[in-house]
Amino acid sequence: MKSAVETLNPTRVRLTVEVPFEELKDSLDAAYKKINQQVTVKGFRKGKVPARVIDQRFGRGAVLEEAVNDALPKFYTDAVNEAELNPLGQPEVDITELKDGETLNFTAEVDIRPAIEIPDYSGIEVEVDAVEVTEEDVDKAVEELRERFATTAPVERAAEDGDVVTIDLEAKVEGEVLEDGVANGVSYTIGSGELLDGIDDAVKGLEAGGEATFTSELKGGSAAGKEAEVTVKVTQVAKRELPELDDEFAQLASEFDTIEELRADSRKRLENMKQYDQATQAQERVLEKLLELVEVPVPEKLLEDEVNTRKHNLEHHQLGQMGLDLAKYLEIQGKSEEEFETETREAAVKGIKTQFVLDELVKQEKLNVNQEELTEHLMRRAASSGMSPDQFAQAVVEGGQVPLLVGEVARGKALAVVVEKATVKDTNGEIIDLDDEEESEAEATEASAEETPAEAAEEKAEEKTEG
């Protein structure tokens, strides 16, 4: 086999391959054997029909077609390996010549990873928000904790803002009660915004036994997005009662004995959360600076596929779960279709460039992924997916996704290397050493708990380079 490579542009090549006919022998034998198992010829046992009879009865062309289809993937792969290419996606193959007994010639056009030059990135400088926790921040955190320990007591008066009402709901569309439009005994805090638009105004002023009717656009269910006439009946009004902010509350709501200790712990947790956010911000801004330094051509076919994938996931997964379609989503976001298309394409370009650059850095820095790192990443991915680690691992293995997970971890490590060498200053002009930050005990998310800000940056890098 002989092959040659023609560069069509920085991200696409054409392979020209010439295969001597004798190299098709194994595929021809396999073709005769396959056809033998599929046909019946009078006078011959199944599977024992001679090749010459198959040629006479079914045509030599059918055998050649089967043999070529069988052989092409191997010859294409050999040509790719010989040229040391990194193909992206499936090739467009064209058989240019097939002479029985002489030769098989074909071309294959395919997108490839572009050659990327990574310049010196040690001079990257970024600015991030300073870690500052005010008394107001602590007050808010303690108040949120206090809200979680609120109790309710029934009252015999009209409902007011902040009250918890027990209600029955009935929704009609075009005069017909929806099958899934009836709910009884629903507990709702007035002003929380957790139910239908307009319900707050409808129930305020009602006492137990009172009812009102209002119109609202349904957010989910069989008639999501449609205007409905909703009847709400209040069966109970209850007043929320907050505990006093004293030592007794601290002992109830935490492991601390005094309210001062509780406030100090809240301050520490807020500082850890802001350190985590600061590390994430540093990672994002360093990545942006790195991409500015590197010229990365993007294959058009790959870009179109990525744009379509992002749109499909948004429309059929994320929005579908919220009972929204794309038109309604754009209306809520205040965006036109053109703006959405532009933003989606820009995000896709950035995602592809990020993957190309970090993959090149993985090779340049000779980074490897060990089993412990892969397991930790798998655990985080499982937690974010809502699956158990065992379920997620099984799905990954069955779907052949292990190499993708390895790539995510490796790219996360590559970006962490760049962040480590960058100069990061906060808005006060102080240099931030992410490696020396204390371990974060923030409980904002399970992923951020027990991580240093540097580890947080690495994890966030993995998330941003997934897929």
Short mmCIF file of C-alpha atoms in Angstrom, two decimals:
data_model
loop_
_atom_site.label_atom_id
_atom_site.label_comp_id
_atom_site.label_asym_id
_atom_site.label_seq_id
_atom_site.Cartn_x
_atom_site.Cartn_y
_atom_site.Cartn_z
CA MET A 1 0.00 0.00 0.00
CA LYS A 2 1.18 3.50 -0.85
CA SER A 3 -0.32 6.70 0.52
CA ALA A 4 0.19 10.43 0.21
CA VAL A 5 -1.21 13.39 2.18
CA GLU A 6 -2.41 16.69 0.73
CA THR A 7 -3.11 19.52 3.16
CA LEU A 8 -6.34 21.26 2.12
CA ASN A 9 -6.30 23.75 5.02
CA PRO A 10 -4.88 23.79 8.56
CA THR A 11 -7.65 21.47 9.78
CA ARG A 12 -8.39 19.23 6.78
CA VAL A 13 -6.37 16.82 4.64
CA ARG A 14 -6.90 14.50 1.69
CA LEU A 15 -5.30 11.06 1.76
CA THR A 16 -4.62 9.35 -1.57
CA VAL A 17 -4.17 5.60 -1.16
CA GLU A 18 -3.08 2.95 -3.69
CA VAL A 19 -3.61 -0.70 -2.72
CA PRO A 20 -2.12 -3.58 -4.77
CA PHE A 21 -4.81 -6.15 -5.47
CA GLU A 22 -2.98 -8.95 -3.66
CA GLU A 23 -3.48 -7.04 -0.40
CA LEU A 24 -7.24 -7.55 -0.86
CA LYS A 25 -6.90 -11.35 -0.67
CA ASP A 26 -8.02 -11.70 2.96
CA SER A 27 -11.02 -9.45 2.39
CA LEU A 28 -11.95 -11.32 -0.82
CA ASP A 29 -11.82 -14.64 1.04
CA ALA A 30 -13.98 -13.17 3.78
CA ALA A 31 -16.44 -11.83 1.17
CA TYR A 32 -16.84 -15.25 -0.49
CA LYS A 33 -17.32 -16.85 2.93
CA LYS A 34 -19.96 -14.31 3.97
CA ILE A 35 -21.89 -14.63 0.70
CA ASN A 36 -21.63 -18.43 0.97
CA GLN A 37 -23.47 -18.31 4.29
CA GLN A 38 -26.23 -16.14 2.85
CA VAL A 39 -27.12 -17.88 -0.43
CA THR A 40 -28.54 -21.23 -1.51
CA VAL A 41 -27.51 -22.80 -4.83
CA LYS A 42 -29.10 -26.04 -6.03
CA GLY A 43 -26.61 -28.87 -6.12
CA PHE A 44 -24.35 -27.43 -3.43
CA ARG A 45 -24.50 -27.66 0.34
CA LYS A 46 -24.94 -24.34 2.16
CA GLY A 47 -21.56 -22.74 2.69
CA LYS A 48 -19.87 -24.98 0.10
CA VAL A 49 -20.61 -23.03 -3.08
CA PRO A 50 -17.38 -22.58 -5.12
CA ALA A 51 -16.14 -19.04 -5.77
CA ARG A 52 -16.53 -19.43 -9.55
CA VAL A 53 -20.22 -20.35 -9.09
CA ILE A 54 -20.79 -17.33 -6.86
CA ASP A 55 -19.18 -15.15 -9.54
CA GLN A 56 -21.43 -16.67 -12.22
CA ARG A 57 -24.65 -16.56 -10.22
CA PHE A 58 -24.28 -13.31 -8.28
CA GLY A 59 -21.57 -11.44 -10.14
CA ARG A 60 -17.94 -10.74 -9.35
CA GLY A 61 -18.93 -7.12 -8.72
CA ALA A 62 -20.94 -8.08 -5.62
CA VAL A 63 -17.93 -9.92 -4.22
CA LEU A 64 -15.60 -6.99 -4.92
CA GLU A 65 -18.01 -4.54 -3.30
CA GLU A 66 -18.20 -6.67 -0.15
CA ALA A 67 -14.40 -7.09 -0.06
CA VAL A 68 -13.70 -3.38 -0.55
CA ASN A 69 -16.21 -2.39 2.15
CA ASP A 70 -14.45 -4.80 4.50
CA ALA A 71 -10.93 -3.65 3.63
CA LEU A 72 -11.33 0.13 3.44
CA PRO A 73 -11.35 0.84 7.21
CA LYS A 74 -8.05 -1.02 7.68
CA PHE A 75 -6.30 0.66 4.74
CA TYR A 76 -7.60 4.06 5.85
CA THR A 77 -6.35 3.48 9.41
CA ASP A 78 -2.96 2.33 8.12
CA ALA A 79 -2.66 5.48 5.99
CA VAL A 80 -3.62 7.71 8.95
CA ASN A 81 -1.05 6.03 11.20
CA GLU A 82 1.63 6.18 8.54
CA ALA A 83 1.08 9.93 8.16
CA GLU A 84 0.84 10.41 11.96
CA LEU A 85 -2.46 12.26 11.69
CA ASN A 86 -5.02 12.99 14.43
CA PRO A 87 -8.35 12.67 12.59
CA LEU A 88 -11.58 14.18 13.87
CA GLY A 89 -14.80 12.45 12.91
CA GLN A 90 -15.49 10.17 9.97
CA PRO A 91 -13.71 10.55 6.61
CA GLU A 92 -15.36 11.22 3.27
CA VAL A 93 -14.15 8.30 1.14
CA ASP A 94 -14.20 8.20 -2.67
CA ILE A 95 -13.09 5.10 -4.60
CA THR A 96 -11.29 6.54 -7.60
CA GLU A 97 -10.24 3.28 -9.28
CA LEU A 98 -10.99 -0.40 -8.82
CA LYS A 99 -9.46 -2.79 -11.36
CA ASP A 100 -10.16 -6.45 -10.70
CA GLY A 101 -6.86 -8.26 -10.24
CA GLU A 102 -4.81 -5.05 -10.43
CA THR A 103 -5.41 -2.22 -7.95
CA LEU A 104 -7.72 -0.33 -5.59
CA ASN A 105 -7.27 3.43 -5.38
CA PHE A 106 -9.24 5.72 -3.11
CA THR A 107 -9.14 9.14 -1.48
CA ALA A 108 -10.26 10.08 2.01
CA GLU A 109 -10.87 13.64 3.19
CA VAL A 110 -10.99 14.14 6.94
CA ASP A 111 -10.73 16.91 9.52
CA ILE A 112 -7.64 16.75 11.72
CA ARG A 113 -6.44 18.35 14.90
CA PRO A 114 -4.47 21.43 13.91
CA ALA A 115 -0.81 21.78 14.83
CA ILE A 116 -0.63 24.15 17.80
CA GLU A 117 2.33 26.10 19.12
CA ILE A 118 2.09 26.78 22.86
CA PRO A 119 4.10 29.93 23.68
CA ASP A 120 5.64 30.73 27.06
CA TYR A 121 2.71 31.21 29.41
CA SER A 122 4.61 31.93 32.61
CA GLY A 123 4.00 35.67 32.24
CA ILE A 124 0.21 35.48 32.45
CA GLU A 125 -1.23 37.93 34.97
CA VAL A 126 -4.86 38.14 36.09
CA GLU A 127 -6.85 40.02 38.70
CA VAL A 128 -9.51 38.41 40.87
CA ASP A 129 -11.93 39.60 43.53
CA ALA A 130 -10.50 40.00 47.01
CA VAL A 131 -11.78 37.69 49.75
CA GLU A 132 -13.74 40.01 52.01
CA VAL A 133 -16.49 39.00 54.43
CA THR A 134 -18.53 41.82 55.98
CA GLU A 135 -20.71 41.81 59.06
CA GLU A 136 -23.69 42.07 56.73
CA ASP A 137 -22.57 38.85 55.01
CA VAL A 138 -22.41 37.07 58.38
CA ASP A 139 -25.80 38.49 59.40
CA LYS A 140 -27.35 37.17 56.20
CA ALA A 141 -25.84 33.69 56.65
CA VAL A 142 -27.04 33.44 60.24
CA GLU A 143 -30.48 34.72 59.23
CA GLU A 144 -30.72 32.04 56.52
CA LEU A 145 -29.89 29.41 59.14
CA ARG A 146 -32.49 30.92 61.42
CA GLU A 147 -35.09 30.67 58.64
CA ARG A 148 -34.43 26.92 58.39
CA PHE A 149 -35.45 26.52 62.03
CA ALA A 150 -38.63 28.57 61.75
CA THR A 151 -41.84 27.05 63.09
CA THR A 152 -45.44 27.75 62.12
CA ALA A 153 -48.56 28.28 64.19
CA PRO A 154 -52.12 28.51 62.80
CA VAL A 155 -53.78 31.92 63.08
CA GLU A 156 -57.34 33.08 62.61
CA ARG A 157 -56.80 36.10 60.38
CA ALA A 158 -56.26 37.07 56.77
CA ALA A 159 -53.06 35.84 55.10
CA GLU A 160 -50.11 38.24 54.92
CA ASP A 161 -46.67 38.30 53.32
CA GLY A 162 -44.45 35.62 54.88
CA ASP A 163 -47.35 33.49 56.11
CA VAL A 164 -47.52 29.78 55.27
CA VAL A 165 -50.87 28.90 53.75
CA THR A 166 -52.30 25.48 53.01
CA ILE A 167 -54.17 25.62 49.70
CA ASP A 168 -56.15 23.59 47.18
CA LEU A 169 -55.59 24.39 43.48
CA GLU A 170 -57.62 23.76 40.32
CA ALA A 171 -56.41 24.84 36.87
CA LYS A 172 -58.60 25.15 33.77
CA VAL A 173 -57.53 25.74 30.18
CA GLU A 174 -60.26 26.84 27.79
CA GLY A 175 -62.85 25.98 30.44
CA GLU A 176 -61.69 22.38 30.92
CA VAL A 177 -60.11 21.18 34.18
CA LEU A 178 -56.71 19.65 33.41
CA GLU A 179 -56.14 16.03 34.46
CA ASP A 180 -52.94 17.10 36.18
CA GLY A 181 -54.33 20.52 37.15
CA VAL A 182 -55.73 19.63 40.59
CA ALA A 183 -53.67 19.66 43.80
CA ASN A 184 -54.87 19.60 47.41
CA GLY A 185 -53.12 20.36 50.69
CA VAL A 186 -50.26 22.31 49.11
CA SER A 187 -48.11 24.24 51.60
CA TYR A 188 -46.97 27.62 50.25
CA THR A 189 -45.03 30.52 51.78
CA ILE A 190 -46.45 33.80 50.49
CA GLY A 191 -43.78 35.80 48.71
CA SER A 192 -41.49 32.84 48.02
CA GLY A 193 -42.25 32.82 44.28
CA GLU A 194 -42.18 29.03 44.25
CA LEU A 195 -45.57 28.47 42.63
CA LEU A 196 -47.54 30.27 39.94
CA ASP A 197 -47.23 33.92 38.97
CA GLY A 198 -50.11 35.84 40.52
CA ILE A 199 -50.76 33.48 43.40
CA ASP A 200 -49.35 35.87 46.02
CA ASP A 201 -51.84 38.60 45.18
CA ALA A 202 -54.65 36.02 45.02
CA VAL A 203 -54.14 34.54 48.51
CA LYS A 204 -53.13 37.67 50.43
CA GLY A 205 -56.13 38.91 52.38
CA LEU A 206 -57.89 35.54 52.36
CA GLU A 207 -58.77 33.75 55.59
CA ALA A 208 -59.19 29.99 56.00
CA GLY A 209 -62.12 28.94 53.78
CA GLY A 210 -61.65 31.85 51.37
CA GLU A 211 -60.94 31.37 47.67
CA ALA A 212 -59.97 33.41 44.63
CA THR A 213 -59.49 32.95 40.89
CA PHE A 214 -56.63 34.33 38.81
CA THR A 215 -54.96 33.70 35.45
CA SER A 216 -51.40 32.49 35.11
CA GLU A 217 -49.12 30.86 32.59
CA LEU A 218 -48.46 27.25 33.61
CA LYS A 219 -44.78 26.43 34.15
CA GLY A 220 -45.04 22.64 33.80
CA GLY A 221 -47.34 19.71 33.20
CA SER A 222 -49.47 18.79 30.21
CA ALA A 223 -50.35 22.41 29.41
CA ALA A 224 -46.99 24.03 30.11
CA GLY A 225 -46.73 27.50 28.59
CA LYS A 226 -50.51 27.95 28.28
CA GLU A 227 -52.66 30.53 30.06
CA ALA A 228 -54.84 28.90 32.71
CA GLU A 229 -57.67 30.02 34.97
CA VAL A 230 -56.59 28.96 38.45
CA THR A 231 -58.90 28.69 41.45
CA VAL A 232 -57.13 28.70 44.81
CA LYS A 233 -58.82 27.88 48.13
CA VAL A 234 -57.10 28.61 51.44
CA THR A 235 -57.70 25.89 54.04
CA GLN A 236 -55.30 27.19 56.70
CA VAL A 237 -53.26 30.31 57.46
CA ALA A 238 -50.16 29.88 59.64
CA LYS A 239 -47.69 32.45 60.92
CA ARG A 240 -43.98 31.70 60.71
CA GLU A 241 -42.15 32.15 63.99
CA LEU A 242 -38.37 32.56 64.01
CA PRO A 243 -36.24 31.47 66.98
CA GLU A 244 -34.39 34.10 69.02
CA LEU A 245 -30.76 34.62 68.02
CA ASP A 246 -29.23 33.52 71.31
CA ASP A 247 -27.03 30.79 72.75
CA GLU A 248 -29.99 28.41 72.88
CA PHE A 249 -30.45 28.79 69.12
CA ALA A 250 -26.71 28.17 68.54
CA GLN A 251 -26.97 24.91 70.48
CA LEU A 252 -30.10 23.91 68.52
CA ALA A 253 -28.76 24.73 65.07
CA SER A 254 -25.06 23.79 65.41
CA GLU A 255 -22.39 22.08 67.47
CA PHE A 256 -21.54 25.40 69.15
CA ASP A 257 -22.54 26.59 72.61
CA THR A 258 -22.77 30.32 71.95
CA ILE A 259 -24.09 32.59 69.23
CA GLU A 260 -20.65 34.21 69.03
CA GLU A 261 -19.06 30.86 68.15
CA LEU A 262 -21.77 30.22 65.57
CA ARG A 263 -21.14 33.60 63.96
CA ALA A 264 -17.38 32.97 63.90
CA ASP A 265 -17.95 29.63 62.17
CA SER A 266 -20.28 31.29 59.66
CA ARG A 267 -17.59 33.86 58.89
CA LYS A 268 -15.01 31.11 58.34
CA ARG A 269 -17.33 29.21 56.02
CA LEU A 270 -18.03 32.37 54.00
CA GLU A 271 -14.30 33.03 53.70
CA ASN A 272 -13.73 29.47 52.45
CA MET A 273 -16.55 29.82 49.93
CA LYS A 274 -15.10 33.09 48.64
CA GLN A 275 -11.63 31.51 48.43
CA TYR A 276 -13.18 28.74 46.37
CA ASP A 277 -14.90 31.30 44.12
CA GLN A 278 -11.66 33.25 43.89
CA ALA A 279 -9.77 30.15 42.71
CA THR A 280 -12.49 29.44 40.15
CA GLN A 281 -12.31 33.02 38.93
CA ALA A 282 -8.52 32.78 38.64
CA GLN A 283 -8.80 29.58 36.62
CA GLU A 284 -11.36 31.10 34.24
CA ARG A 285 -9.34 34.28 33.68
CA VAL A 286 -6.06 32.43 33.23
CA LEU A 287 -7.74 30.21 30.64
CA GLU A 288 -8.99 33.27 28.76
CA LYS A 289 -5.47 34.77 28.75
CA LEU A 290 -3.98 31.47 27.58
CA LEU A 291 -6.41 31.21 24.67
CA GLU A 292 -5.51 34.77 23.64
CA LEU A 293 -1.85 33.67 23.32
CA VAL A 294 -2.51 30.70 21.03
CA GLU A 295 -3.65 30.68 17.41
CA VAL A 296 -6.14 27.82 17.09
CA PRO A 297 -7.89 27.09 13.77
CA VAL A 298 -11.25 25.35 14.30
CA PRO A 299 -12.52 22.67 11.88
CA GLU A 300 -15.83 23.87 10.46
CA LYS A 301 -17.52 20.45 10.55
CA LEU A 302 -16.50 19.92 14.16
CA LEU A 303 -17.79 23.38 15.04
CA GLU A 304 -21.16 22.73 13.41
CA ASP A 305 -21.48 19.41 15.24
CA GLU A 306 -20.63 21.07 18.56
CA VAL A 307 -23.15 23.88 18.00
CA ASN A 308 -25.88 21.37 17.13
CA THR A 309 -25.04 19.23 20.17
CA ARG A 310 -25.24 22.22 22.51
CA LYS A 311 -28.57 23.31 21.06
CA HIS A 312 -29.97 19.77 21.22
CA ASN A 313 -28.94 19.33 24.87
CA LEU A 314 -30.47 22.68 25.80
CA GLU A 315 -33.78 22.11 23.99
CA HIS A 316 -34.33 18.41 24.70
CA HIS A 317 -32.77 18.00 28.13
CA GLN A 318 -32.38 21.19 30.15
CA LEU A 319 -35.43 23.09 28.88
CA GLY A 320 -37.51 19.94 28.61
CA GLN A 321 -37.05 19.28 32.32
CA MET A 322 -38.28 22.81 33.05
CA GLY A 323 -41.30 22.51 30.78
CA LEU A 324 -40.00 25.22 28.43
CA ASP A 325 -39.34 25.38 24.71
CA LEU A 326 -36.60 27.43 23.07
CA ALA A 327 -38.91 30.30 22.13
CA LYS A 328 -40.12 30.71 25.72
CA TYR A 329 -36.56 30.43 27.05
CA LEU A 330 -35.37 33.19 24.72
CA GLU A 331 -38.30 35.34 25.77
CA ILE A 332 -37.40 34.90 29.45
CA GLN A 333 -33.74 35.64 28.71
CA GLY A 334 -34.64 38.66 26.61
CA LYS A 335 -32.60 37.38 23.65
CA SER A 336 -33.29 37.12 19.94
CA GLU A 337 -32.65 33.95 17.95
CA GLU A 338 -29.71 35.69 16.29
CA GLU A 339 -28.15 36.55 19.65
CA PHE A 340 -28.69 32.99 20.85
CA GLU A 341 -27.06 31.56 17.71
CA THR A 342 -24.09 33.91 18.07
CA GLU A 343 -23.58 33.12 21.75
CA THR A 344 -23.89 29.38 21.16
CA ARG A 345 -21.33 29.49 18.34
CA GLU A 346 -18.92 31.60 20.40
CA ALA A 347 -19.21 29.17 23.32
CA ALA A 348 -18.64 26.21 21.00
CA VAL A 349 -15.54 27.84 19.49
CA LYS A 350 -14.14 28.52 22.96
CA GLY A 351 -14.87 24.94 24.06
CA ILE A 352 -13.10 23.44 21.05
CA LYS A 353 -10.10 25.77 21.36
CA THR A 354 -9.87 25.01 25.08
CA GLN A 355 -9.78 21.27 24.45
CA PHE A 356 -7.18 21.54 21.67
CA VAL A 357 -4.88 23.82 23.70
CA LEU A 358 -5.10 21.83 26.93
CA ASP A 359 -4.62 18.52 25.10
CA GLU A 360 -1.45 19.96 23.57
CA LEU A 361 -0.33 21.07 27.03
CA VAL A 362 -0.93 17.56 28.36
CA LYS A 363 1.55 16.26 25.78
CA GLN A 364 3.98 19.14 26.25
CA GLU A 365 4.04 18.79 30.04
CA LYS A 366 3.95 14.96 29.84
CA LEU A 367 1.01 14.77 32.24
CA ASN A 368 -0.46 11.42 33.26
CA VAL A 369 -3.66 10.45 35.06
CA ASN A 370 -3.43 7.91 37.88
CA GLN A 371 -6.20 5.69 39.18
CA GLU A 372 -6.78 7.79 42.30
CA GLU A 373 -7.28 10.97 40.24
CA LEU A 374 -9.65 9.18 37.86
CA THR A 375 -11.65 7.75 40.76
CA GLU A 376 -11.97 11.16 42.45
CA HIS A 377 -13.17 12.71 39.19
CA LEU A 378 -15.63 9.87 38.67
CA MET A 379 -17.03 10.42 42.18
CA ARG A 380 -17.56 14.14 41.47
CA ARG A 381 -19.20 13.44 38.12
CA ALA A 382 -21.46 10.83 39.74
CA ALA A 383 -22.54 13.30 42.43
CA SER A 384 -23.38 15.99 39.87
CA SER A 385 -25.35 13.49 37.76
CA GLY A 386 -27.46 12.30 40.68
CA MET A 387 -26.23 8.71 40.24
CA SER A 388 -24.39 6.51 42.71
CA PRO A 389 -20.65 6.08 42.00
CA ASP A 390 -21.23 2.42 41.09
CA GLN A 391 -24.08 3.26 38.70
CA PHE A 392 -22.09 6.06 37.07
CA ALA A 393 -18.97 3.89 36.72
CA GLN A 394 -21.00 1.10 35.12
CA ALA A 395 -22.57 3.55 32.66
CA VAL A 396 -19.15 4.98 31.80
CA VAL A 397 -17.63 1.56 31.16
CA GLU A 398 -20.60 0.25 29.17
CA GLY A 399 -20.65 3.42 27.07
CA GLY A 400 -16.92 3.26 26.37
CA GLN A 401 -16.49 6.67 28.00
CA VAL A 402 -13.43 5.93 30.16
CA PRO A 403 -11.01 7.62 27.71
CA LEU A 404 -13.20 10.73 27.77
CA LEU A 405 -13.03 10.88 31.57
CA VAL A 406 -9.27 10.42 31.45
CA GLY A 407 -9.07 13.31 28.98
CA GLU A 408 -11.16 15.54 31.25
CA VAL A 409 -8.86 14.89 34.22
CA ALA A 410 -5.72 15.41 32.13
CA ARG A 411 -6.99 18.73 30.76
CA GLY A 412 -7.87 19.81 34.29
CA LYS A 413 -4.31 19.06 35.38
CA ALA A 414 -2.92 20.95 32.39
CA LEU A 415 -4.86 24.09 33.24
CA ALA A 416 -3.85 23.77 36.90
CA VAL A 417 -0.21 23.85 35.74
CA VAL A 418 -0.82 27.11 33.87
CA VAL A 419 -2.68 28.63 36.85
CA GLU A 420 0.21 27.68 39.13
CA LYS A 421 2.70 29.57 36.95
CA ALA A 422 0.46 32.63 36.49
CA THR A 423 0.59 35.75 38.65
CA VAL A 424 -2.77 36.17 40.37
CA LYS A 425 -3.54 39.41 42.22
CA ASP A 426 -6.70 40.44 43.98
CA THR A 427 -8.41 43.82 43.64
CA ASN A 428 -6.40 45.04 46.64
CA GLY A 429 -3.16 44.39 44.78
CA GLU A 430 -2.26 41.39 46.94
CA ILE A 431 -0.62 38.41 45.21
CA ILE A 432 -2.67 35.24 45.70
CA ASP A 433 -0.78 31.98 46.15
CA LEU A 434 -3.45 29.38 45.48
CA ASP A 435 -1.23 26.52 46.64
CA ASP A 436 -0.86 28.00 50.11
CA GLU A 437 -4.53 28.68 50.76
CA GLU A 438 -6.10 26.72 53.61
CA GLU A 439 -8.42 23.82 52.84
CA SER A 440 -11.91 24.97 52.04
CA GLU A 441 -14.62 23.70 54.33
CA ALA A 442 -17.33 25.50 52.42
CA GLU A 443 -20.48 23.48 52.05
CA ALA A 444 -21.89 25.40 49.11
CA THR A 445 -21.57 22.21 47.11
CA GLU A 446 -20.35 18.72 47.85
CA ALA A 447 -17.67 19.17 45.24
CA SER A 448 -16.10 22.15 46.98
CA ALA A 449 -16.03 20.63 50.45
CA GLU A 450 -12.60 19.68 51.81
CA GLU A 451 -10.71 21.12 48.80
CA THR A 452 -8.01 23.72 48.64
CA PRO A 453 -8.68 26.59 46.25
CA ALA A 454 -6.00 25.17 43.94
CA GLU A 455 -7.81 21.83 43.86
CA ALA A 456 -11.04 23.67 43.25
CA ALA A 457 -9.48 25.39 40.24
CA GLU A 458 -8.37 22.04 38.88
CA GLU A 459 -11.83 20.55 39.37
CA LYS A 460 -13.51 23.50 37.69
CA ALA A 461 -11.09 23.16 34.79
CA GLU A 462 -12.15 19.54 34.41
CA GLU A 463 -15.82 20.58 34.37
CA LYS A 464 -15.26 23.28 31.77
CA THR A 465 -13.39 20.91 29.45
CA GLU A 466 -15.83 18.02 29.66
CA GLY A 467 -16.84 16.67 26.29
#
